[in-house]
GROMACS .gro file of C-alpha atoms in nm:
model
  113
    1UNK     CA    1  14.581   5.438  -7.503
    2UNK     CA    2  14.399   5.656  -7.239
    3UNK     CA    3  14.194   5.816  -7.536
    4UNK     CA    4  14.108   5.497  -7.683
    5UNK     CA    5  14.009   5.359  -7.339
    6UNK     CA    6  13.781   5.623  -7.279
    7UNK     CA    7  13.641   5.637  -7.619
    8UNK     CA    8  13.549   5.261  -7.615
    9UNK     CA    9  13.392   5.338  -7.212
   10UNK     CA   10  13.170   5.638  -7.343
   11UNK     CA   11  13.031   5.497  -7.659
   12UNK     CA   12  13.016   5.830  -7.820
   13UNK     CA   13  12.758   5.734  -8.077
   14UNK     CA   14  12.516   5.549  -7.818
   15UNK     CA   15  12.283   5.820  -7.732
   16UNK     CA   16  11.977   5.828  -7.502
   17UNK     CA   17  11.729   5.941  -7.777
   18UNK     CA   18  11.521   6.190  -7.542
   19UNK     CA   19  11.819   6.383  -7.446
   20UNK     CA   20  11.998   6.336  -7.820
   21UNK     CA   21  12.175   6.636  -7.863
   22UNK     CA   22  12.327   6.694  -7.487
   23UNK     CA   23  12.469   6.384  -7.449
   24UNK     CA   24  12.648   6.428  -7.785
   25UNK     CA   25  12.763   6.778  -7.662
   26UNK     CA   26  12.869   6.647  -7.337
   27UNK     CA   27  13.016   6.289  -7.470
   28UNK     CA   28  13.233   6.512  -7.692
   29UNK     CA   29  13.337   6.806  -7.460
   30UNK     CA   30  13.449   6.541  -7.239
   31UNK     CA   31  13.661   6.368  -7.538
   32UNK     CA   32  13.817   6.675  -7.652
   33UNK     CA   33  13.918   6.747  -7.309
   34UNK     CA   34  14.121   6.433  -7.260
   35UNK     CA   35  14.261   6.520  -7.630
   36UNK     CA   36  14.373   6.869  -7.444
   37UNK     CA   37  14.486   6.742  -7.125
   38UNK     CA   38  14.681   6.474  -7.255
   39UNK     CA   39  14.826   6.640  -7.535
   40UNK     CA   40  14.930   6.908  -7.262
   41UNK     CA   41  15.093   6.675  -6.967
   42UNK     CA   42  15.312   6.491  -7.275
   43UNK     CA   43  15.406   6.828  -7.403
   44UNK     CA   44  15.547   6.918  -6.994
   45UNK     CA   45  15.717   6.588  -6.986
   46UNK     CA   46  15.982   6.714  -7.282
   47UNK     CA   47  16.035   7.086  -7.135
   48UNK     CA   48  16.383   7.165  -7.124
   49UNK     CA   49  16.272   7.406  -6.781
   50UNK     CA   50  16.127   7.372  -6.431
   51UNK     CA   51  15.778   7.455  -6.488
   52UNK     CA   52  15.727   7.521  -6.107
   53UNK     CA   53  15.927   7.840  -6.128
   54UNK     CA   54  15.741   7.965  -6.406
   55UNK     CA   55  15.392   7.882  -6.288
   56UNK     CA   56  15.214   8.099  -5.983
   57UNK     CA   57  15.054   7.847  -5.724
   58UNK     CA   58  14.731   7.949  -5.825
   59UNK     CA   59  14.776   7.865  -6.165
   60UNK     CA   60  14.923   7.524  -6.023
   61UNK     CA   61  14.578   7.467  -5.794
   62UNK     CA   62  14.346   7.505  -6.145
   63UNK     CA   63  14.562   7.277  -6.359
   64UNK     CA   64  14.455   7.038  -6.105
   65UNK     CA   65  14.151   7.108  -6.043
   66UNK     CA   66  14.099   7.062  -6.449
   67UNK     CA   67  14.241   6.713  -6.405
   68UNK     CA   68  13.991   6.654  -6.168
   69UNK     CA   69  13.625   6.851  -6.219
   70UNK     CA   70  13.552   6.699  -6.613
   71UNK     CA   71  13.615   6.346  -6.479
   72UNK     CA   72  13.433   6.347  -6.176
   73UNK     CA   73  13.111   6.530  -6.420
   74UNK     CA   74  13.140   6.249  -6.659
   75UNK     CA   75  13.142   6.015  -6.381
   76UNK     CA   76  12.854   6.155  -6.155
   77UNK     CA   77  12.616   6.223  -6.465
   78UNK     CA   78  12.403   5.900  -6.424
   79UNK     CA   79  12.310   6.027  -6.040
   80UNK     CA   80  12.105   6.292  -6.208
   81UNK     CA   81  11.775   6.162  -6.382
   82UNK     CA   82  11.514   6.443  -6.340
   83UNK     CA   83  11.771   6.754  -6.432
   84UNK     CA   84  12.008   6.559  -6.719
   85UNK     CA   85  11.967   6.785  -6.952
   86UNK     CA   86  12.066   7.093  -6.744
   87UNK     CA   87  12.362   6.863  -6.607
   88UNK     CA   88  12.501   6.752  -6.967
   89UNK     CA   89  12.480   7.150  -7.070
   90UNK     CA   90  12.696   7.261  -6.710
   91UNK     CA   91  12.914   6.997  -6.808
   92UNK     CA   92  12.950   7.044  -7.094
   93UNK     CA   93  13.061   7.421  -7.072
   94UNK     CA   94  13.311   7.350  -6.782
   95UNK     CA   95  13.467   7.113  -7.013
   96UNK     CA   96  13.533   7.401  -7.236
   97UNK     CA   97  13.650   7.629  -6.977
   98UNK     CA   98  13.835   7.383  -6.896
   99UNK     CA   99  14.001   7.364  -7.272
  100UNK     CA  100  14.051   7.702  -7.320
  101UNK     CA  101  14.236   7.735  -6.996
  102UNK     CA  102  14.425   7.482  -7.105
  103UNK     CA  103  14.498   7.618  -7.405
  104UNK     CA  104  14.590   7.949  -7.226
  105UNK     CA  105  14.823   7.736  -6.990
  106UNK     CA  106  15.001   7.592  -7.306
  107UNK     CA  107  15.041   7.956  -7.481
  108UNK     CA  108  15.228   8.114  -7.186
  109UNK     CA  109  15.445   7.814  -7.105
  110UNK     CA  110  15.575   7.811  -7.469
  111UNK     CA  111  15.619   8.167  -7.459
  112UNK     CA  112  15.850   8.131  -7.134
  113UNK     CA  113  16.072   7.900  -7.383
   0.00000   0.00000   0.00000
């Protein structure tokens, strides 16, 4: 329901026509990161084992940062008119870091199983 919230707030396929091609990149990034995030918080809800022993604080601290930086991008990206473009590119790319950490995160928790 999240997903679909967030897909109907975006618009996806309502671009600014001047910046075309970063806004899809970011728009995206940002929708395959809730995909990842969610995916990975329902798939901790079902583990059979604390996940606070098996996870080091620091890797504690950037699971929440991740919850936090790609929303407050998406969120602060109409603030920046002159450097957009340059904006919807960072974004973009800590969205993915933000996936494949993620995705790293997932990897060693089901290897703990």
């Amino acid at each position: 329901m999240i997903f679909m919230l967030a897909t109907v707030f975006l618009r996806p396929f309502r671009v600014n026509m001047k910046r075309k091609n970063s806004t899809y990149l970011l728009k995206f990034s940002y929708l395959a990161f809730l995909l990842v995030i969610l995916s990975f918080f329902y798939y901790l809800l079902f583990l059979e084992i604390e996940i606070k022993e098996k996870i080091s604080e620091f890797n504690y601290i950037l699971i929440i940062l991740s919850l936090f930086m790609p929303n407050t991008g998406i969120l602060l990206r109409r603030n920046f008119k002159e450097y957009r473009v340059v904006y919807n590119y960072v974004s973009s790319g800590i969205n993915l870091i933000v996936i494949m950490f993620l995705w790293n995160m997932f990897y060693r928790i089901h290897l703990m199983i």
